[in-house]
CSV table of C-alpha atoms and ligand atoms in Angstrom, one decimal:
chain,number,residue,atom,x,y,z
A,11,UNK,CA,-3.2,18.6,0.2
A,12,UNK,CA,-4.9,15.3,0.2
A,13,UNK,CA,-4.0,12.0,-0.8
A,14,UNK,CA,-6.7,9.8,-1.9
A,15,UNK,CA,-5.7,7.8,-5.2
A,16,UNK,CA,-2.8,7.6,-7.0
A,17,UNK,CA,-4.4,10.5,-10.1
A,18,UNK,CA,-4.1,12.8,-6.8
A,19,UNK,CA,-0.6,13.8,-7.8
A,20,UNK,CA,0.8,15.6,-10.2
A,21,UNK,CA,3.3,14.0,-12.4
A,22,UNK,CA,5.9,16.5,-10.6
A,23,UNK,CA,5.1,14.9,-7.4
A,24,UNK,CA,5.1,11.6,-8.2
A,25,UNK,CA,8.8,12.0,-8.7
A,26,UNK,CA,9.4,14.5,-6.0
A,27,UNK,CA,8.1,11.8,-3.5
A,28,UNK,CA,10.0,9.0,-4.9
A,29,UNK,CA,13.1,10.7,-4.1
A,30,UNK,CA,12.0,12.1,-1.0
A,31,UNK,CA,11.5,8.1,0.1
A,32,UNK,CA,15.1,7.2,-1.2
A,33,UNK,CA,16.4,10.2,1.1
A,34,UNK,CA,14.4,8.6,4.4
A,35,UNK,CA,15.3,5.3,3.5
A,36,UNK,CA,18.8,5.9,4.2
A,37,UNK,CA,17.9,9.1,7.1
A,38,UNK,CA,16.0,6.0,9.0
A,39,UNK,CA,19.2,3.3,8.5
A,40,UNK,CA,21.1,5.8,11.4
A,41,UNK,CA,20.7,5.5,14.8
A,42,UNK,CA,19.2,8.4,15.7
A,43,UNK,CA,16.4,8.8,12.9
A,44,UNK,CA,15.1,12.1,14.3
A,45,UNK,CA,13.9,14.8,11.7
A,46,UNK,CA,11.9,18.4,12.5
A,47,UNK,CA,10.0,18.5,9.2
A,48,UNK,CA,6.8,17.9,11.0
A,49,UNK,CA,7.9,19.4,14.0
A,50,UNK,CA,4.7,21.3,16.4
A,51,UNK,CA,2.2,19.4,14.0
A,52,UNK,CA,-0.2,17.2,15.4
A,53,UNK,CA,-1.4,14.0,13.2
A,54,UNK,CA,-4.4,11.6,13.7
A,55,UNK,CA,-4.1,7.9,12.8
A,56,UNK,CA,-8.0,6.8,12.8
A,57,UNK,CA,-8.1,2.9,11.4
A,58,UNK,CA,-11.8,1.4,11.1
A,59,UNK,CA,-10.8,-1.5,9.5
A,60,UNK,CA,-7.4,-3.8,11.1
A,61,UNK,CA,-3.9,-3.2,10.1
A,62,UNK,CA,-0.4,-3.5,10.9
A,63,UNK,CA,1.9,-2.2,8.4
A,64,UNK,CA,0.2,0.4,7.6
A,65,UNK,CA,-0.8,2.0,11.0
A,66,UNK,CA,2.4,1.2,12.4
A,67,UNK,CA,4.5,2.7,9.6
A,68,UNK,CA,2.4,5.9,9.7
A,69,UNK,CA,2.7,6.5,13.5
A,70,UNK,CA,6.5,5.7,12.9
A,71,UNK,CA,6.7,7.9,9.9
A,72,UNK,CA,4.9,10.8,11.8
A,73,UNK,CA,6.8,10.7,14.9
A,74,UNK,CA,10.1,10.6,13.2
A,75,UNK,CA,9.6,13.8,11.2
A,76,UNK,CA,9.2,14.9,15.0
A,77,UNK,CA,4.9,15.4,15.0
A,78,UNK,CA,2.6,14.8,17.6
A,79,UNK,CA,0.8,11.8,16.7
A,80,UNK,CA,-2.4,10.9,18.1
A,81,UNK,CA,-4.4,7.5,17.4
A,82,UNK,CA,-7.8,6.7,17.7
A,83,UNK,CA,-9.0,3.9,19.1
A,84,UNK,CA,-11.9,3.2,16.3
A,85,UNK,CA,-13.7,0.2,17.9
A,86,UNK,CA,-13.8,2.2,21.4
A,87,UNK,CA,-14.4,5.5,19.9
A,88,UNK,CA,-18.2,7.0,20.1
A,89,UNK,CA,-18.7,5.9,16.4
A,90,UNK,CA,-19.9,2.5,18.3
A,91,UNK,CA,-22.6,5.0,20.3
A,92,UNK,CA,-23.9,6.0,16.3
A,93,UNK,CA,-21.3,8.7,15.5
A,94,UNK,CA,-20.8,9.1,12.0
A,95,UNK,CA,-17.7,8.6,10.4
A,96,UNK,CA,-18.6,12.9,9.5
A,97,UNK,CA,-18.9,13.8,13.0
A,98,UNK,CA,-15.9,12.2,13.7
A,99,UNK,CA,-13.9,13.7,11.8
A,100,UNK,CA,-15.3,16.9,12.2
A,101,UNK,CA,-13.9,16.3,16.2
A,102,UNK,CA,-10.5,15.7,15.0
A,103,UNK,CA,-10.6,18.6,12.5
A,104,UNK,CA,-12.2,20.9,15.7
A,105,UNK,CA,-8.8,19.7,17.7
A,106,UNK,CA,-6.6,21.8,15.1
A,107,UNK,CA,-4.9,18.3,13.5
A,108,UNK,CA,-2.7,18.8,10.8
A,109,UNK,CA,-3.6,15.4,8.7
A,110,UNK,CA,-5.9,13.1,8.9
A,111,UNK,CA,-4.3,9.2,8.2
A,112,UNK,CA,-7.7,7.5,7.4
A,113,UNK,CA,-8.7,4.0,6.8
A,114,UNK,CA,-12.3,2.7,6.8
A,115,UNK,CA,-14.1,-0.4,5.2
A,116,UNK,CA,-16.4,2.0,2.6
A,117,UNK,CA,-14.9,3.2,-0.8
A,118,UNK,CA,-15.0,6.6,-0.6
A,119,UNK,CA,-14.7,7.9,2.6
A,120,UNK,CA,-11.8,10.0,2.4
A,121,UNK,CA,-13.9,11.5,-0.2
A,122,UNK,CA,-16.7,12.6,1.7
A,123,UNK,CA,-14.3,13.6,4.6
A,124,UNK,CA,-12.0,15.7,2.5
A,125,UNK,CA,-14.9,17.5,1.9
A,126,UNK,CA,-15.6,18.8,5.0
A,127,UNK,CA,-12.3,19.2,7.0
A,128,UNK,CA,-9.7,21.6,6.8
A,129,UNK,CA,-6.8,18.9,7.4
A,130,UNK,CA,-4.9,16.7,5.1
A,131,UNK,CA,-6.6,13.9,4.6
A,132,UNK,CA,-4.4,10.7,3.7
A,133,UNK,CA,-6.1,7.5,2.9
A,134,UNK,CA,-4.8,4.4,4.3
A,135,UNK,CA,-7.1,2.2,2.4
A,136,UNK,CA,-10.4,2.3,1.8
A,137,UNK,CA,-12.1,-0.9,1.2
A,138,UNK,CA,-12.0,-2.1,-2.3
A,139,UNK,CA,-11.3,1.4,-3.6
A,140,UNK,CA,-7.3,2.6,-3.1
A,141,UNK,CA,-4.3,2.2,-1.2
A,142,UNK,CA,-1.7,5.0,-2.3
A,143,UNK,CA,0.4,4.5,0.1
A,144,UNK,CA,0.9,1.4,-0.5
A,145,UNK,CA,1.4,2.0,-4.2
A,146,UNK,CA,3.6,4.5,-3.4
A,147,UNK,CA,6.0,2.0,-1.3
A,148,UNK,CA,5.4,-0.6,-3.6
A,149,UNK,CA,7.1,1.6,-7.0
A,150,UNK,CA,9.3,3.0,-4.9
A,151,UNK,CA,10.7,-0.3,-4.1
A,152,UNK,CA,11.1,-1.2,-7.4
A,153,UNK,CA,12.4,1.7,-8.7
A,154,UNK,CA,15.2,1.5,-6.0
A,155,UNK,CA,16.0,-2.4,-6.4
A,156,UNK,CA,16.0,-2.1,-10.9
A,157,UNK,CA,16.9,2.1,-10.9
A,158,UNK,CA,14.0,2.5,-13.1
A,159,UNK,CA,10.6,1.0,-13.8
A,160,UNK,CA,9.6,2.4,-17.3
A,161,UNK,CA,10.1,-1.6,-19.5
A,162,UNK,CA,9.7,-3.7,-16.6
A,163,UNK,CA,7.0,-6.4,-17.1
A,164,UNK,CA,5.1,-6.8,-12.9
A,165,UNK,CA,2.7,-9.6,-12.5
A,166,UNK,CA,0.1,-8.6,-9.6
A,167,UNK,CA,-1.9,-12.1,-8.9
A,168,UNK,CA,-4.1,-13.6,-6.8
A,169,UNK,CA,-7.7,-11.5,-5.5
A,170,UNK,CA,-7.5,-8.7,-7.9
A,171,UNK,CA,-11.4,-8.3,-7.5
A,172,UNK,CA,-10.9,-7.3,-3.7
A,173,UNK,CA,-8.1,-5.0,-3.8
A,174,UNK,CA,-7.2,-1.9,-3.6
A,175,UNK,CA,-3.7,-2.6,-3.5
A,176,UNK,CA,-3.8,-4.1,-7.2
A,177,UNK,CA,-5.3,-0.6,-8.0
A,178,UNK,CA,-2.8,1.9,-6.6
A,179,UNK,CA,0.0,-0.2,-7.2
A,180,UNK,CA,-1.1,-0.9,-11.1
A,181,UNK,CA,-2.1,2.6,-11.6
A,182,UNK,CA,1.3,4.1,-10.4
A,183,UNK,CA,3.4,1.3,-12.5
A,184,UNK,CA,1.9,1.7,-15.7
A,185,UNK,CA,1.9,5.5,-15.0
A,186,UNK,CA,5.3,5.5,-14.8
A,187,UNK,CA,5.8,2.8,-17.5
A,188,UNK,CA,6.1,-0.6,-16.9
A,189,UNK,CA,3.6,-3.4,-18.3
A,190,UNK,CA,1.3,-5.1,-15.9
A,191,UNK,CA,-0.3,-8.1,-16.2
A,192,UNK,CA,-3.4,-9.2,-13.9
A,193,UNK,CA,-4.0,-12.7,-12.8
A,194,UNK,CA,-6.3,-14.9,-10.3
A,195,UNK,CA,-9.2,-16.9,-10.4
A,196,UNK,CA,-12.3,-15.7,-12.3
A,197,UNK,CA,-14.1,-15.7,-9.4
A,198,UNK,CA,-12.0,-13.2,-8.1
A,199,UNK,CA,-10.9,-11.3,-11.4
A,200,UNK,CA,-12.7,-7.5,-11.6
A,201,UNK,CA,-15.9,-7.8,-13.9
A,202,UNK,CA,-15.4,-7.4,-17.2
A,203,UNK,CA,-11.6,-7.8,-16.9
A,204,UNK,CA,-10.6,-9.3,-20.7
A,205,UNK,CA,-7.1,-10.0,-20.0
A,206,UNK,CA,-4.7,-12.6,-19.9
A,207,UNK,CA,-5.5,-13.5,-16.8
A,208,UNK,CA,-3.9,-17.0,-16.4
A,209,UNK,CA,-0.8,-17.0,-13.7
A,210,UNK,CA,1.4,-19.1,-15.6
A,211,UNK,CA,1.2,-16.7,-18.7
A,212,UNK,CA,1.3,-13.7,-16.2
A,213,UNK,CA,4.2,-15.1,-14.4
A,214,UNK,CA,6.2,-16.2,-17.2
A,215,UNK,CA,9.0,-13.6,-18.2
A,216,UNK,CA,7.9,-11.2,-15.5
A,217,UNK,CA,10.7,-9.0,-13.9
A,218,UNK,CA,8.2,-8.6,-10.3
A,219,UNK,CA,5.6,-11.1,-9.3
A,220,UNK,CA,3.6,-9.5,-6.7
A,221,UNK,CA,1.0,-11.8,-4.8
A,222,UNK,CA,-2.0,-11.0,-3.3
A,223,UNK,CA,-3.8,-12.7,-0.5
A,224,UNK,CA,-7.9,-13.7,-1.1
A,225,UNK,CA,-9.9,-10.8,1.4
A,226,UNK,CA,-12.0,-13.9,2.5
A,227,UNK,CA,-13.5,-11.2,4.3
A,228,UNK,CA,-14.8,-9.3,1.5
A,229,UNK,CA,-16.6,-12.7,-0.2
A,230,UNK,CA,-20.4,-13.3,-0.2
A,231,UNK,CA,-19.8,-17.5,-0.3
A,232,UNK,CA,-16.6,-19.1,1.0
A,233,UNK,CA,-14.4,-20.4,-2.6
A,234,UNK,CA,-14.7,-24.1,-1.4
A,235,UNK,CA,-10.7,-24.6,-1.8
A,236,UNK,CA,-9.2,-28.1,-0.5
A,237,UNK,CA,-6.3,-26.9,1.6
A,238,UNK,CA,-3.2,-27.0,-0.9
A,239,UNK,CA,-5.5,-26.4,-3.8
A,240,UNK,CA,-5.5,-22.8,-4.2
A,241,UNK,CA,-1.6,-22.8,-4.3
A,242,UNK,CA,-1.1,-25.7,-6.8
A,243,UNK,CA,-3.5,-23.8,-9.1
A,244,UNK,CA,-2.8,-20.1,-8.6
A,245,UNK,CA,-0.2,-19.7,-6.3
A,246,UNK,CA,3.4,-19.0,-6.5
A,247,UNK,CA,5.0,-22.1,-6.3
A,248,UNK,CA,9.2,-22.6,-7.1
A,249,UNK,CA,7.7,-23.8,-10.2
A,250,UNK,CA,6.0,-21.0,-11.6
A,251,UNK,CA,8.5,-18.6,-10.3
A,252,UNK,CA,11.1,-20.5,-12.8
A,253,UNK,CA,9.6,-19.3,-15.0
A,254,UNK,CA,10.0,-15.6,-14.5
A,255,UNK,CA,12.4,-13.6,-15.9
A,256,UNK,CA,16.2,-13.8,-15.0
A,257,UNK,CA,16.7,-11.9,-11.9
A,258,UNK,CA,13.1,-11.5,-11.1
A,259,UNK,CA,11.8,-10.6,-7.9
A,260,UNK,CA,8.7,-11.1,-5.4
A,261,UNK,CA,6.8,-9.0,-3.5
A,262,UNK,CA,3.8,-8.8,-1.8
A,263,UNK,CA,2.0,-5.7,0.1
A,264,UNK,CA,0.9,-7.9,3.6
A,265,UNK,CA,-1.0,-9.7,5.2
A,266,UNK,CA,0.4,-12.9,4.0
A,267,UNK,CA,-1.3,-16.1,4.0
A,268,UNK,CA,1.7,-18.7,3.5
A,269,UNK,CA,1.1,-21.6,2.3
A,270,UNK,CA,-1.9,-20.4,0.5
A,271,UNK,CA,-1.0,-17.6,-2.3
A,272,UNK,CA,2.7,-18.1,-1.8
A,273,UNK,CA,5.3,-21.0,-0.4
A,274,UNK,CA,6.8,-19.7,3.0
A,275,UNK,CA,10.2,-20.7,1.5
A,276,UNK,CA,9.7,-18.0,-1.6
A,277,UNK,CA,8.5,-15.5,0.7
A,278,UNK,CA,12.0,-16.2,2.7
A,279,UNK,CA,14.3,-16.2,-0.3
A,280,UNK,CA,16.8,-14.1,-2.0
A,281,UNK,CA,14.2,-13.4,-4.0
A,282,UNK,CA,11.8,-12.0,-2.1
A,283,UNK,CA,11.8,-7.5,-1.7
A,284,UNK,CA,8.6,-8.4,0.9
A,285,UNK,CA,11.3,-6.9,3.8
A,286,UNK,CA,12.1,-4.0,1.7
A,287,UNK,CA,8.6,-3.1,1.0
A,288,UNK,CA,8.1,-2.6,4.3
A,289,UNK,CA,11.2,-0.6,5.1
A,290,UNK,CA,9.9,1.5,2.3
A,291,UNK,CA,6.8,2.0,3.6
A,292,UNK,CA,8.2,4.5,6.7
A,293,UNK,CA,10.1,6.6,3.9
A,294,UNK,CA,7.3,6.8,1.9
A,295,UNK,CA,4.8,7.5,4.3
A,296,UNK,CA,7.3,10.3,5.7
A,297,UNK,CA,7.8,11.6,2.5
A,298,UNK,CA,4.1,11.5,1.9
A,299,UNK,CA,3.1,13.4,5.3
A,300,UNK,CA,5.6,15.7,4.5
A,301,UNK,CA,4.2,16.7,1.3
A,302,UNK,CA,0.5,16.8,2.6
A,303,UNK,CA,1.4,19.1,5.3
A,304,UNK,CA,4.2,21.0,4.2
A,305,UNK,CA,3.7,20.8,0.3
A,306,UNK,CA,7.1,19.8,-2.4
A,307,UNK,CA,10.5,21.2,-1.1
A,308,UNK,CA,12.5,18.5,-1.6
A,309,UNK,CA,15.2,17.8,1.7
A,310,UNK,CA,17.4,15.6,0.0
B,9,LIG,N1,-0.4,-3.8,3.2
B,9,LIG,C1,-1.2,-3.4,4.2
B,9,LIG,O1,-2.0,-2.5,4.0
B,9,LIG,O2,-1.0,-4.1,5.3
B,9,LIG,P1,-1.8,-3.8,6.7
B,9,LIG,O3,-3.3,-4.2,6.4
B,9,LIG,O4,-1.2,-4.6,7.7
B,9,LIG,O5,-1.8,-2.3,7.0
């Protein structure tokens, strides 16, 4: 099967992968963190747009369910010499890969690949569109640090506009019952969006705070923001996070801009899950190949 937004899976598989992740999780905490799930299968990482966590936790999931994984290089491939992004995958689908692990600057372009190859495709990201993956990892971590997430009240601030992060992620939580507030700037607030969107409000009382960085690289005119400024007036300060609720935690999906949407000191604390998101994000991507390739019987 594909994965390319969150309304992809089935209520059923929602819950089969976040307890797939919690069996990885601890299968990748042993020394020797070989699995066969995926063994003989062949996967293609192919990132048009920059990442870390997300390509590295892919090839890292792959390889540890024992597939052959295969990466791209997208700014030396032939998509430089006019290739389409069709053509392209049309190659890797020739080659007899498995899945597809796709990310690419337009919305939409696991779409139009899904529709013309025979392998899984899993969308890393597509520009301003969705992140599963990542909204995957990022409910999975916060079912595993509270043991549920139905009641919980998440705060996801900062570029909201930009991000397909804030989709997934807010998608999946609500989904699964917790209440999400949205907050930022106006300038960088989704048109249209009528909610509270102030971060002290947001923040107040909130179980998670996740922060989001600004995708400067996705704005038509540069905000103008003094350095400083942008964190005094929407970031997350030791003031604001006061405010939260009693045993509240932070998060945030990566790249962080310290300093900027969040103090380096909050992103270090006891407080911060930023470190366990990305642990998560191996055992969710495993559990995630796993079911694109091999479809829902559980291992745990
Ligand atoms: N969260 C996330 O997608 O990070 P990368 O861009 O580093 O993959």
């Amino acid at each position: 099967m594909d994965l390319i937004r969150p309304s992809d899976l089935s209520d059923d598989q929602l819950d089969h992968l976040l307890r797939e992740a919690e069996h990885w999780l601890e299968h990748n905490r042993v020394a020797d963190k070989r699995a066969d799930r995926l063994a003989g299968r062949s996967v293609v990482l192919a990132f048009f747009e920059n990442s870390t966590r997300t390509l590295l936790s892919f090839d890292m999931a792959a390889q540890r369910l024992g597939a052959m994984v295969t990466t791209l290089p997208a700014e030396k491939s032939s998509v430089a010499k006019g290739e389409t992004l069709i053509d392209t995958a049309l190659t890797v689908d020739a080659m007899q890969a498995d899945a597809l692990v796709m990310r690419h600057p337009e919305p939409g372009a696991p779409d139009s690949v899904a529709e013309v190859i025979r392998a899984a495709v899993v969308n890393a990201g597509d520009g301003t569109g969705e992140h599963p993956t990542q909204g995957l990892l990022d409910t999975a971590t916060i079912h595993h640090h509270f043991g549920r997430v139905e009641g919980l009240k998440v705060a996801i601030c900062g570029d909201i506009r930009h991000s397909r992060v804030a989709s997934s992620t807010h998608a999946l939580l609500e989904r699964l019952g917790a209440k999400v507030a949205l907050a930022g700037p106006t300038a960088l607030m989704p048109e249209g969006h009528d909610g509270p969107d102030g971060i002290d409000e947001a923040v107040a009382g909130a179980d998670v705070v996740m922060m989001l960085r600004i995708q400067r690289e996705r704005l038509s005119a540069d905000l103008g923001d003094k350095p400083g400024e942008y964190l005094e007036r929407y970031g997350l300060t030791e003031d604001r996070f006061k405010t939260a609720a009693p045993g509240a935690v932070i998060m945030h999906p990566g790249p962080m801009n310290r300093g900027v949407e969040i103090t380096g000191e909050l992103a270090d604390s006891e407080h911060s899950l930023i470190t366990a998101q990305v642990e998560m994000g191996v055992a969710m991507r495993m559990a995630v190949l796993d079911l694109c390739i091999n479809g829902s019987d559980d291992t745990a």
